[in-house]
CSV table of N, CA and C and ligand atoms in Angstrom, one decimal:
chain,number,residue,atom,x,y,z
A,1,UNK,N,-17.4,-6.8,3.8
A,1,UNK,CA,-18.8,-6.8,3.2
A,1,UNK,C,-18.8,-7.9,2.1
A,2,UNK,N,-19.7,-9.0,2.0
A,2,UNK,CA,-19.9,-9.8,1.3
A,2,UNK,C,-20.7,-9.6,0.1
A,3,UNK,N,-21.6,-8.8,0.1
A,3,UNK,CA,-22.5,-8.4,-0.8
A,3,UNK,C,-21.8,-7.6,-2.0
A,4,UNK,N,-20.6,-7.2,-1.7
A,4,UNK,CA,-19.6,-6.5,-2.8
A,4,UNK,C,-18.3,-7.0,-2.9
A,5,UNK,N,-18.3,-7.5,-3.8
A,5,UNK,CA,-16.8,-8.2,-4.2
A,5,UNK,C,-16.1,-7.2,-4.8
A,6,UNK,N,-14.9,-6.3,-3.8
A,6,UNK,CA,-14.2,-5.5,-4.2
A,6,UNK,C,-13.3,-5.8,-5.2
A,7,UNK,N,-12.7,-7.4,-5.2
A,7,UNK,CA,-11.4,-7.4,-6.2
A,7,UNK,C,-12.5,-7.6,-7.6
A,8,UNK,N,-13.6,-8.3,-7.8
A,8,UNK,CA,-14.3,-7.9,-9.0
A,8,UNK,C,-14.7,-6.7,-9.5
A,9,UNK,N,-15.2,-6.0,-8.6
A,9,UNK,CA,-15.8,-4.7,-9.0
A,9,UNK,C,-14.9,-3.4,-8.9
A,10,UNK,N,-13.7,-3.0,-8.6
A,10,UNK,CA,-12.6,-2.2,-8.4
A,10,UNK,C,-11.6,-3.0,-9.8
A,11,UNK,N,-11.4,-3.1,-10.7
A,11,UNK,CA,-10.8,-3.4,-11.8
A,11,UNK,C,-10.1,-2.6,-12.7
A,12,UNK,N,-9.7,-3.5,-13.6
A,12,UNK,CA,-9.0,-2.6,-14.7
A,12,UNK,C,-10.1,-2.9,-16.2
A,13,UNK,N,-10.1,-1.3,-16.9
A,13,UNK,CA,-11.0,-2.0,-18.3
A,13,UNK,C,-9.6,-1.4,-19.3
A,14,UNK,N,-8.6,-2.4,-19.7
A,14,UNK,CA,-7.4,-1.5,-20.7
A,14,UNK,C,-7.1,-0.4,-19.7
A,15,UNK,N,-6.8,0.3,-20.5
A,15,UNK,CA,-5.9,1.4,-19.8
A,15,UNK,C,-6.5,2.7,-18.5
A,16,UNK,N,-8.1,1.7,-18.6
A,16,UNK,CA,-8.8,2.8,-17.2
A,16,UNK,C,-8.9,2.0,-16.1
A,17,UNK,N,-9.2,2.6,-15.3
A,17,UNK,CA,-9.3,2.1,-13.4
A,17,UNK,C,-11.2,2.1,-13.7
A,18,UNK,N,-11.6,0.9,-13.3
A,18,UNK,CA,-13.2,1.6,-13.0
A,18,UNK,C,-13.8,1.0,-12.0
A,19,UNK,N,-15.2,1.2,-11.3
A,19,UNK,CA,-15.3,0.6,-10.4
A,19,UNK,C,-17.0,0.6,-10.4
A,20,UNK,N,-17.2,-0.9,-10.5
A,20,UNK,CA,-18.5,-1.2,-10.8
A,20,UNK,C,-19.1,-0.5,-12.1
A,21,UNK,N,-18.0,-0.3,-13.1
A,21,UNK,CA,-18.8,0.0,-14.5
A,21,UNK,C,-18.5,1.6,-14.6
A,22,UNK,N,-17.9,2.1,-13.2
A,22,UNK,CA,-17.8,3.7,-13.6
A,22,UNK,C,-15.8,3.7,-13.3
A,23,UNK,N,-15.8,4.6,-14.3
A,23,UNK,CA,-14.4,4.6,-14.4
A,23,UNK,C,-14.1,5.9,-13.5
A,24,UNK,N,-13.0,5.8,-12.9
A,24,UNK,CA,-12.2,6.8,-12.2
A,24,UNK,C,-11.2,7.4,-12.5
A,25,UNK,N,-10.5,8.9,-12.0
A,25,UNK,CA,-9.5,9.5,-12.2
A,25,UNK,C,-8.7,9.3,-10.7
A,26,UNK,N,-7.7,8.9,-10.9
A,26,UNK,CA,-6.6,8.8,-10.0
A,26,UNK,C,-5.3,9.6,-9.8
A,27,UNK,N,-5.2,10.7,-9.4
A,27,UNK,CA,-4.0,11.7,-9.5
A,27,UNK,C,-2.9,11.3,-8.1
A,28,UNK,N,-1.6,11.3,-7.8
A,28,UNK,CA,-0.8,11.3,-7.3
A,28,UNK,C,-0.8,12.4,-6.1
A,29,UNK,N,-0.3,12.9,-5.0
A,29,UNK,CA,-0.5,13.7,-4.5
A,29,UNK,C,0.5,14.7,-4.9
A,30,UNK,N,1.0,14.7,-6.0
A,30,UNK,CA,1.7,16.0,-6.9
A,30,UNK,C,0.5,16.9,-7.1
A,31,UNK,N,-0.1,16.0,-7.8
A,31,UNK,CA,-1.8,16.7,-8.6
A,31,UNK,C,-2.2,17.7,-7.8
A,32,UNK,N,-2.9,16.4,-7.2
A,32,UNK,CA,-4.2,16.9,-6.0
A,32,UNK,C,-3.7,18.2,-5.1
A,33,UNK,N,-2.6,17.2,-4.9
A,33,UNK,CA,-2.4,19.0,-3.6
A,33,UNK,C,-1.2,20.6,-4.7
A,34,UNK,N,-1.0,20.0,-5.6
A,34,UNK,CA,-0.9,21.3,-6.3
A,34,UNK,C,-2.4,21.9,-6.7
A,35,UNK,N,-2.6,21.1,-7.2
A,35,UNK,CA,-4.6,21.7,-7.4
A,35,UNK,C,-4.9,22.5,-6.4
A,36,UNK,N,-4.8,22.0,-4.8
A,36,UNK,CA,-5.5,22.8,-4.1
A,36,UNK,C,-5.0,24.0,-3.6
A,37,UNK,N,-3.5,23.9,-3.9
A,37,UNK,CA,-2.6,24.9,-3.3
A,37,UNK,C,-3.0,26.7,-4.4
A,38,UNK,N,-3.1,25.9,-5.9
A,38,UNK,CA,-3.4,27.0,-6.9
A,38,UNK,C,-4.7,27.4,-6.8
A,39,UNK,N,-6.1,26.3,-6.7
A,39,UNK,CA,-7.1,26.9,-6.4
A,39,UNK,C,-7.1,28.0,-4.9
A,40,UNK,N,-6.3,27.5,-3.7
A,40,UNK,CA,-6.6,28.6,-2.7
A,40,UNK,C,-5.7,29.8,-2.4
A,41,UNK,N,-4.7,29.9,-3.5
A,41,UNK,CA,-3.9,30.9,-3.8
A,41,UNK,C,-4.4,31.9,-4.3
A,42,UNK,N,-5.5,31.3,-6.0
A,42,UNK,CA,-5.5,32.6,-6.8
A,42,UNK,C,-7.1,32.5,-6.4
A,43,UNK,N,-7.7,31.9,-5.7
A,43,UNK,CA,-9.2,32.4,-5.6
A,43,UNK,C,-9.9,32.3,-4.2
A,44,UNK,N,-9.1,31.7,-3.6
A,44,UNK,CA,-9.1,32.0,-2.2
A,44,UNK,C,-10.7,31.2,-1.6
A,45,UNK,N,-11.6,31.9,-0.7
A,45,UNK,CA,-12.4,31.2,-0.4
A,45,UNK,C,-13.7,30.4,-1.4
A,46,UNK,N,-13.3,31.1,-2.8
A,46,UNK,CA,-13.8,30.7,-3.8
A,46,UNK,C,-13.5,29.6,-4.6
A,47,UNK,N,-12.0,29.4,-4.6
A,47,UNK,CA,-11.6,28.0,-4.9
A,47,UNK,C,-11.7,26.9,-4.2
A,48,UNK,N,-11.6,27.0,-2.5
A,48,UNK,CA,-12.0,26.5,-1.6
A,48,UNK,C,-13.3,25.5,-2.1
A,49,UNK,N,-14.4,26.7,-2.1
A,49,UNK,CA,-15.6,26.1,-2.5
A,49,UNK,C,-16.0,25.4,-3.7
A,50,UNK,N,-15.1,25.5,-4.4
A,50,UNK,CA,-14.9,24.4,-6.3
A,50,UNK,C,-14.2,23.1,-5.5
A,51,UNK,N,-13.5,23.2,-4.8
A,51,UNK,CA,-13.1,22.1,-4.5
A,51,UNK,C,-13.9,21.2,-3.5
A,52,UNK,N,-14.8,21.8,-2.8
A,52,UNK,CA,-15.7,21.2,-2.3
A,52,UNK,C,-16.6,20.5,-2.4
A,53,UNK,N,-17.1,21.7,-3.3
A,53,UNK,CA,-18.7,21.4,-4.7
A,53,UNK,C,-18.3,20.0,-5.5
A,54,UNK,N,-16.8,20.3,-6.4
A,54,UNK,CA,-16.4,18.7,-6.9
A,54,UNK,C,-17.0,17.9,-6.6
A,55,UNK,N,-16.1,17.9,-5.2
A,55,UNK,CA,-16.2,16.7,-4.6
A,55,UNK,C,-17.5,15.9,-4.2
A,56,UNK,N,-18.0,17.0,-4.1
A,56,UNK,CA,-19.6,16.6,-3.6
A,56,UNK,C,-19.9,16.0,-4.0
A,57,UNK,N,-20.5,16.5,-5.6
A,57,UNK,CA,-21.1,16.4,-6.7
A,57,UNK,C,-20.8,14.7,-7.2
A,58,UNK,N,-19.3,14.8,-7.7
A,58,UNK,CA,-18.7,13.7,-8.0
A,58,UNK,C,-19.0,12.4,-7.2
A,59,UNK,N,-19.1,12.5,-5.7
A,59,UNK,CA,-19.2,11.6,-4.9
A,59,UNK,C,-20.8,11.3,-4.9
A,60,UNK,N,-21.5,12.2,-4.4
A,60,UNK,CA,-23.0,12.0,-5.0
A,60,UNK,C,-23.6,11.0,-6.3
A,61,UNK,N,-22.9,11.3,-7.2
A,61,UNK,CA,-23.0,10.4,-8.6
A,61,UNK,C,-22.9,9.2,-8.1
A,62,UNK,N,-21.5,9.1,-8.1
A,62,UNK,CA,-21.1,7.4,-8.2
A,62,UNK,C,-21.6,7.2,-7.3
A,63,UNK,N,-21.4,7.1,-5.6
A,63,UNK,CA,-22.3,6.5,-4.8
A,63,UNK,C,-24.2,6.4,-4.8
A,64,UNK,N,-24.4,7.2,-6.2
A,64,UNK,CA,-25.6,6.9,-5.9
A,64,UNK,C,-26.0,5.6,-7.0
A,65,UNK,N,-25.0,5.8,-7.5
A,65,UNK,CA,-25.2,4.7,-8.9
A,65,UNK,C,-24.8,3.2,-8.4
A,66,UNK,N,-23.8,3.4,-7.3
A,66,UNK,CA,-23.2,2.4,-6.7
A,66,UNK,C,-24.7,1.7,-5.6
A,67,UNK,N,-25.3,2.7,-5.1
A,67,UNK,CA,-26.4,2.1,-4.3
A,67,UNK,C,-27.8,1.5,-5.8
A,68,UNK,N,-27.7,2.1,-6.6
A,68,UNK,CA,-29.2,1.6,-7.4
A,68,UNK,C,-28.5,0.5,-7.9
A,69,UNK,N,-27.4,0.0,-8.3
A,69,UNK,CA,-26.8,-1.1,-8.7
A,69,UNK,C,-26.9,-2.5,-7.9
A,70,UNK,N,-26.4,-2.2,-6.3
A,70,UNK,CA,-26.5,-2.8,-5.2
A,70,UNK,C,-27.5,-2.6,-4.1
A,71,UNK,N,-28.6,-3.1,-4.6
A,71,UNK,CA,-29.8,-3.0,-3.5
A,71,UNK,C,-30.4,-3.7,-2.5
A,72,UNK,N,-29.3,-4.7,-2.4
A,72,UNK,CA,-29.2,-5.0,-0.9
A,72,UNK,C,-28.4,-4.7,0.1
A,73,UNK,N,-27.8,-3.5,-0.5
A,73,UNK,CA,-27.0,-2.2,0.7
A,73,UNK,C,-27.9,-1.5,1.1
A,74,UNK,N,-28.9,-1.7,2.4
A,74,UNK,CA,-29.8,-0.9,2.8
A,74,UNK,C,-29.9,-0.3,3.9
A,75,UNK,N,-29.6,-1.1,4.9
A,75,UNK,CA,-28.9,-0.5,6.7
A,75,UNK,C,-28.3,0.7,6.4
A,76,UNK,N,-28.2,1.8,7.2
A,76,UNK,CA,-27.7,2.5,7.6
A,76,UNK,C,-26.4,2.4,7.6
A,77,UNK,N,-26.1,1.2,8.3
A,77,UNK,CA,-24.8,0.5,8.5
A,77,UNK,C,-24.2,-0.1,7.7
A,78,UNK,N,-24.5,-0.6,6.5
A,78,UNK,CA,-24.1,-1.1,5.7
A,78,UNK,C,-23.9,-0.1,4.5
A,79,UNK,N,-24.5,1.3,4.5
A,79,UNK,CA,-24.4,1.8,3.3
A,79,UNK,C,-23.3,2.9,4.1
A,80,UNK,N,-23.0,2.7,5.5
A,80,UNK,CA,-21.4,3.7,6.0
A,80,UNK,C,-20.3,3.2,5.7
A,81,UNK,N,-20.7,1.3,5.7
A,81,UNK,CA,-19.3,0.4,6.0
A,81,UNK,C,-19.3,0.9,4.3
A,82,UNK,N,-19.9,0.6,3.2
A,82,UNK,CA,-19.6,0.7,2.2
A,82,UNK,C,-19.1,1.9,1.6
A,83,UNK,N,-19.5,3.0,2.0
A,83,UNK,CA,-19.1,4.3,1.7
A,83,UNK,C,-17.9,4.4,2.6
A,84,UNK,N,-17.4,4.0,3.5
A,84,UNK,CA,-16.2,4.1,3.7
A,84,UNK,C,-14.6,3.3,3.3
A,85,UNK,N,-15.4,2.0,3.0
A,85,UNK,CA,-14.8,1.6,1.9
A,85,UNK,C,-14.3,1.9,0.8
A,86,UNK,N,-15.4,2.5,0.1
A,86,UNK,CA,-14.7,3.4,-1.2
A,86,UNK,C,-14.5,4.1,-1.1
A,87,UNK,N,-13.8,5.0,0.1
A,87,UNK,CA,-13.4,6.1,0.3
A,87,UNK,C,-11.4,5.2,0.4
A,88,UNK,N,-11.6,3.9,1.1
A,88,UNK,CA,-10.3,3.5,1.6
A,88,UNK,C,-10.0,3.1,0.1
A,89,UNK,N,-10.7,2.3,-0.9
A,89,UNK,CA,-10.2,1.7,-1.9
A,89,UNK,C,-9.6,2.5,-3.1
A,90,UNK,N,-10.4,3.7,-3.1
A,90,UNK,CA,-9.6,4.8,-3.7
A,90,UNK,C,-8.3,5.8,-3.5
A,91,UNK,N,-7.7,5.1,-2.4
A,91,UNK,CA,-6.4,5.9,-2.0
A,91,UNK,C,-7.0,6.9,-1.3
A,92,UNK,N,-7.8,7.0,-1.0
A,92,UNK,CA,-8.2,8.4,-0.2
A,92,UNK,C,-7.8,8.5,1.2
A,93,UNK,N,-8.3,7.7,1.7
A,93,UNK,CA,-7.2,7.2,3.6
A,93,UNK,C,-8.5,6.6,4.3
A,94,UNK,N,-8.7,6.9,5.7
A,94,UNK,CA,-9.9,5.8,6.6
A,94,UNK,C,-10.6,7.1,7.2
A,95,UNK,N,-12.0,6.8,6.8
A,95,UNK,CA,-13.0,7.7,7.4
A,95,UNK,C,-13.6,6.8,8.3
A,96,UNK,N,-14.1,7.1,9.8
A,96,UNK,CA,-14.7,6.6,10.4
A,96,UNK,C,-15.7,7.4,11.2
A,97,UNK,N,-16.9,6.7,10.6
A,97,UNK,CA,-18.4,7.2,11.0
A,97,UNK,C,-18.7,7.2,12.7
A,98,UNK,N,-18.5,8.0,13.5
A,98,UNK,CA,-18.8,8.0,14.9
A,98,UNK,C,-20.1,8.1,15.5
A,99,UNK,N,-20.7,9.2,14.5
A,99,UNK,CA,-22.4,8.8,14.9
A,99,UNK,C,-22.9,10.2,13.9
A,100,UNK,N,-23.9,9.1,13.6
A,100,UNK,CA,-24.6,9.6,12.1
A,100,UNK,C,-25.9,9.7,12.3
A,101,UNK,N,-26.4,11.3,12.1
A,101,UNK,CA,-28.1,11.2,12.5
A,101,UNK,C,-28.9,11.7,11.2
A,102,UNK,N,-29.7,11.7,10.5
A,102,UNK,CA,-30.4,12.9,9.5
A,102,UNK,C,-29.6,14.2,9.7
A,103,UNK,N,-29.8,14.4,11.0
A,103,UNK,CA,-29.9,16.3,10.9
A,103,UNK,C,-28.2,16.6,11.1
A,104,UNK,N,-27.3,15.6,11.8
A,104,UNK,CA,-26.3,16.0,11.8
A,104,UNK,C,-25.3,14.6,12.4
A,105,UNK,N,-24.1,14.8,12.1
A,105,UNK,CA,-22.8,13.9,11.7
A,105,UNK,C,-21.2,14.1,12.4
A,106,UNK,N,-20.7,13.0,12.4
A,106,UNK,CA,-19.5,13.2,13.3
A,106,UNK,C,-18.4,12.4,12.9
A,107,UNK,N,-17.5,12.7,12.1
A,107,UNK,CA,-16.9,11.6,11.7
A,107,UNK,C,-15.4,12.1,11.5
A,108,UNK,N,-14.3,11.1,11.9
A,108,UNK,CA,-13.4,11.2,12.1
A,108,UNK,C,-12.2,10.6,11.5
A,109,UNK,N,-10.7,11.2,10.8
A,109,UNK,CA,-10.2,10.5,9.6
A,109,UNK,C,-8.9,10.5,10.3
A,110,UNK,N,-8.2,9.1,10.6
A,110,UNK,CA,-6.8,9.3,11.1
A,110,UNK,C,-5.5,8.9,10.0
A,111,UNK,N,-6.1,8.7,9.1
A,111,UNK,CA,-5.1,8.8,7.7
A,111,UNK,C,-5.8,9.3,6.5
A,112,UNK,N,-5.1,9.9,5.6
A,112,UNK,CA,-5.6,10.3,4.4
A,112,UNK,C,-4.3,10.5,3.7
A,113,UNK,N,-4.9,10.5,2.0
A,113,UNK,CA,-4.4,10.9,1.1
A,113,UNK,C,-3.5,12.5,1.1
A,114,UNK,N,-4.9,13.3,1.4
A,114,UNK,CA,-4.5,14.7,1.0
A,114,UNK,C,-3.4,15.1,2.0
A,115,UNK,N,-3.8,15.0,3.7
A,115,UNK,CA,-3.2,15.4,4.8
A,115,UNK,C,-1.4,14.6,4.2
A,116,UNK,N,-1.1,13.3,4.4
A,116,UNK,CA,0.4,12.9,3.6
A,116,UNK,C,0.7,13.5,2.7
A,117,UNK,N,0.3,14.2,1.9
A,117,UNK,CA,0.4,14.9,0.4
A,117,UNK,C,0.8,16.3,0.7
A,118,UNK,N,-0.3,17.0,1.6
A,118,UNK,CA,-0.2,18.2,1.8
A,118,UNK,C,1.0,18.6,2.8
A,119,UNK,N,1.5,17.7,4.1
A,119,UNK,CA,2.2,17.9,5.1
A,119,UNK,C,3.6,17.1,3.8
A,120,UNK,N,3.9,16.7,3.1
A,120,UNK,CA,4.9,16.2,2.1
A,120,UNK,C,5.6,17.5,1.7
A,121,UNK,N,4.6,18.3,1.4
A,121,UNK,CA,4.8,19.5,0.2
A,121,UNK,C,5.2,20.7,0.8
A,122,UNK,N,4.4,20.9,1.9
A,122,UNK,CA,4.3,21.8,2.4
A,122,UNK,C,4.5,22.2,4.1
A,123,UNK,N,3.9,21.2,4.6
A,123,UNK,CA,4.5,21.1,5.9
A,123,UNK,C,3.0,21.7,6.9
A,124,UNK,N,3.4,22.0,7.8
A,124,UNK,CA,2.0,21.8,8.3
A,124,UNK,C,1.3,23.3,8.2
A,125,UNK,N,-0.1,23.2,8.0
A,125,UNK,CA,-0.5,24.4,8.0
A,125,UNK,C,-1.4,25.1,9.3
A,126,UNK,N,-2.0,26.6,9.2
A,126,UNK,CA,-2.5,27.0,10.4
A,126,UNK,C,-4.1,26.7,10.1
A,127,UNK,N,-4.7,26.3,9.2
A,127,UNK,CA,-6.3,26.1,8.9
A,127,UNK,C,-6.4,24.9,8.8
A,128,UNK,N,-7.4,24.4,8.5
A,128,UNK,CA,-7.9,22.9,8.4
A,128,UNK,C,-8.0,22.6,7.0
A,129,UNK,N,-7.0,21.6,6.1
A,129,UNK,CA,-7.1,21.6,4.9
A,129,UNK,C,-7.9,21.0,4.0
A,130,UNK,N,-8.7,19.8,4.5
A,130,UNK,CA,-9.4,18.9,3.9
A,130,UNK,C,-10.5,19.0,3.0
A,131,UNK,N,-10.2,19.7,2.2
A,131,UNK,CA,-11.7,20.2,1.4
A,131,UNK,C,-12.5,19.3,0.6
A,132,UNK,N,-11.4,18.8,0.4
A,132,UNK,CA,-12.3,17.6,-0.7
A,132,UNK,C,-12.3,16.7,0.0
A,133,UNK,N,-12.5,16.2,1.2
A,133,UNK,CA,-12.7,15.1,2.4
A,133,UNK,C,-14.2,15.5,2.7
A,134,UNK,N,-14.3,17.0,3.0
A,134,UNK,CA,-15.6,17.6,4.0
A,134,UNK,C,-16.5,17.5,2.5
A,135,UNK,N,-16.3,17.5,1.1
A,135,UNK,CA,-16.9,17.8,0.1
A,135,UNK,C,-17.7,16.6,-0.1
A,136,UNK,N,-16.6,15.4,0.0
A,136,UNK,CA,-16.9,13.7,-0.4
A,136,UNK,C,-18.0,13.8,1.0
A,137,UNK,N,-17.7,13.7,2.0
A,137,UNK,CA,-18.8,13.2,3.3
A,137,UNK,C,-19.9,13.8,2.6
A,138,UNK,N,-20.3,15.0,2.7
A,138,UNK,CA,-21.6,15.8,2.5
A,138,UNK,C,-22.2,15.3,1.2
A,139,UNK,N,-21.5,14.6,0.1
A,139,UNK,CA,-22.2,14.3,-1.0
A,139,UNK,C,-22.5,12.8,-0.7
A,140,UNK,N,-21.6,12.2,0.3
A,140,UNK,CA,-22.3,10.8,0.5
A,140,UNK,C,-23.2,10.9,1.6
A,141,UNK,N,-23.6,11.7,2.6
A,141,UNK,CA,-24.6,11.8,3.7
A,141,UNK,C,-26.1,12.0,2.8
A,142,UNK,N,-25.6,12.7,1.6
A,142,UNK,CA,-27.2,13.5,1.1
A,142,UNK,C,-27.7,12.3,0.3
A,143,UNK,N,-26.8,11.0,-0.2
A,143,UNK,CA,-26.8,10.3,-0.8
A,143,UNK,C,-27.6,9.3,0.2
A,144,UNK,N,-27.0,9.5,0.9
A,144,UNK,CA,-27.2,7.9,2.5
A,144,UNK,C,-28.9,8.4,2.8
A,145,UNK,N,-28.8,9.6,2.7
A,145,UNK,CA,-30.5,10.4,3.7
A,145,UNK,C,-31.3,10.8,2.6
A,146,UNK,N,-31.0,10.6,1.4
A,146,UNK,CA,-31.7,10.9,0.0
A,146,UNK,C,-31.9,12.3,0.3
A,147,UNK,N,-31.3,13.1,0.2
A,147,UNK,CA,-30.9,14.7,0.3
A,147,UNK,C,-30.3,15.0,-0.9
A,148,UNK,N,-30.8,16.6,-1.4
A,148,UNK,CA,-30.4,17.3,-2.5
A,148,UNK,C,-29.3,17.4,-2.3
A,149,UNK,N,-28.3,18.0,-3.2
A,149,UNK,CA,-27.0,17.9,-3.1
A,149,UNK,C,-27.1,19.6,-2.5
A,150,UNK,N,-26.2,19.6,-1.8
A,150,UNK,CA,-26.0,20.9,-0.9
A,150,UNK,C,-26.5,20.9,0.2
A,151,UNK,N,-27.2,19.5,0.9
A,151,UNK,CA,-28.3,19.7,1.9
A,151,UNK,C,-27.2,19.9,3.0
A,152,UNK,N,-26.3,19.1,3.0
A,152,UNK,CA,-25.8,19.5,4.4
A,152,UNK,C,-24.3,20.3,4.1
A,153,UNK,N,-24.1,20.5,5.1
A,153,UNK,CA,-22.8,21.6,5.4
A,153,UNK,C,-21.5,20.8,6.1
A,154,UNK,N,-20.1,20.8,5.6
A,154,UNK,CA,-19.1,19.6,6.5
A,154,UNK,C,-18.2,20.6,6.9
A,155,UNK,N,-17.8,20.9,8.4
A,155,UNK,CA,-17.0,21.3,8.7
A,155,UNK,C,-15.9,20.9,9.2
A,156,UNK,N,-14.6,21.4,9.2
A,156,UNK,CA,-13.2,20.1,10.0
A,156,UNK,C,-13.1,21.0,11.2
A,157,UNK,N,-12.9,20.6,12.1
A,157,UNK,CA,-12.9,21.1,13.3
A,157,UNK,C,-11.6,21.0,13.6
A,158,UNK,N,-10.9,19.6,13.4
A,158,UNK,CA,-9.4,19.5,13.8
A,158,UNK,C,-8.9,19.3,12.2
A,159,UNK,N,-7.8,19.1,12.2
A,159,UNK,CA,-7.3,18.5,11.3
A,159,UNK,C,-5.8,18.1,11.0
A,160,UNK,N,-5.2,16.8,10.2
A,160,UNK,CA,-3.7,16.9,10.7
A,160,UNK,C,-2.7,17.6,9.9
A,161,UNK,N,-3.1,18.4,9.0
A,161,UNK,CA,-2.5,18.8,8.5
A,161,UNK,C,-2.2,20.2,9.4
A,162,UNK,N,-2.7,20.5,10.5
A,162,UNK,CA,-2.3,21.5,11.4
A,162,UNK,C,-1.6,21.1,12.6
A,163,UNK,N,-1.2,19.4,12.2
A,163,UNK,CA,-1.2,18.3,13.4
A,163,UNK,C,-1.9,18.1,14.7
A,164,UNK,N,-3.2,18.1,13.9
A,164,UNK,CA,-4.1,17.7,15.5
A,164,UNK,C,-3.8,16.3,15.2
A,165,UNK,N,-4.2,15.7,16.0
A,165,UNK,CA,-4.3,14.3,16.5
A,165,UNK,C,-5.0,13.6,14.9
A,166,UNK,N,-6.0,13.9,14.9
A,166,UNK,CA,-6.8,13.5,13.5
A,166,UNK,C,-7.7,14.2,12.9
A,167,UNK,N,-8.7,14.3,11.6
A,167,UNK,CA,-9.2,15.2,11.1
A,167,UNK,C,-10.3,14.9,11.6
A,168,UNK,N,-11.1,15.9,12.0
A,168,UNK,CA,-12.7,15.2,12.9
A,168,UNK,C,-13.7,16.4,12.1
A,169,UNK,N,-14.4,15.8,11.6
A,169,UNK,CA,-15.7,16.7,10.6
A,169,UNK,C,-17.0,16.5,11.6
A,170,UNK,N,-17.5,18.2,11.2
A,170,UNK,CA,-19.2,17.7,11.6
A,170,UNK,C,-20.0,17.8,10.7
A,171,UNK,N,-20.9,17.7,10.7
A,171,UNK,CA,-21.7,17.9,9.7
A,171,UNK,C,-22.9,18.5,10.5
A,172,UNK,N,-23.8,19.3,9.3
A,172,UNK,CA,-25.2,19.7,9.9
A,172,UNK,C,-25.9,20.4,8.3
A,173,UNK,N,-27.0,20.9,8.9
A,173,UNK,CA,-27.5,20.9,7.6
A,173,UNK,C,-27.5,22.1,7.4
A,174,UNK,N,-27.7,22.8,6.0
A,174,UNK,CA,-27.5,24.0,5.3
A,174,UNK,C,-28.0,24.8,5.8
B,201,ZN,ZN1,-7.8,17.4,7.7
């Protein structure tokens, strides 16, 4: 994408990471997947859903700040390539958008952060782990369709942390 110069705008300011003026937290997969292992230990479907909401929320923000900044990101297609982008530039892994409508979504991830992190630590599990993957999509779809935050719902259908082939989300709305 031409219209975003990632080595300009993904930088360092002193001792923070920021990206286009908003600074980032960057944890190791010690963090993150200890985080999720304590949130779904001691609170169960409830921490599940903190980890979701975060992510949402969080992703919502900056990509929306990232779109009023950059307003000749307007296609459809160009505000997926870009939001997938900064899903890859942040260490997160590769989401790819398979077909994307208003009412509902299909998208599919054959590497990630969490899934290497989580299968590292722990090995494979029997549910679908990706919470803050389904959290990030749903806060950039509401972002992409100008949707309140909570509008849509992300579900993992597969996932590799149970070693399916890859993590495949749907989306639909609330
Ligand atoms: Zn997964």
């Amino acid at each position: 994408m031409t219209i975003f110069d990632w080595q300009n705008e993904l930088n360092r300011d002193g001792h923070r990471v920021v990206i286009s003026g908003q600074p980032i937290a960057m944890h190791c997969h010690h963090y993150n997947i200890n985080l999720q292992k304590t949130l779904e230990e001691t609170l169960g479907a409830e921490g599940v859903q903190l980890l979701y909401r975060s992510a949402e929320e969080t992703n919502y923000n900056s990509l929306q700040h990232l779109f009023n900044q950059y307003k000749k990101i307007r296609s459809l297609k160009s505000k997926l390539e870009m939001t997938s982008l900064l899903y890859q530039n942040c260490g997160l892994g590769i989401i790819h958008f398979r077909k994307v409508r208003p009412t509902s979504a299909y998208i599919a991830s054959t590497s990630s952060h969490h899934v290497t992190g989580w299968l590292a630590k722990h090995g494979r599990r029997e549910t679908p782990g990706c919470h803050f993957t389904r959290g990030w999509i749903a806060g950039a779809l509401e972002v992409i369709y100008q949707r309140p935050l909570g509008f849509y719902i992300v579900e993992e259908r597969q996932c590799k942390m149970k070693r399916d082939e890859a993590c495949v989300f749907h989306v639909k709305e609330r």
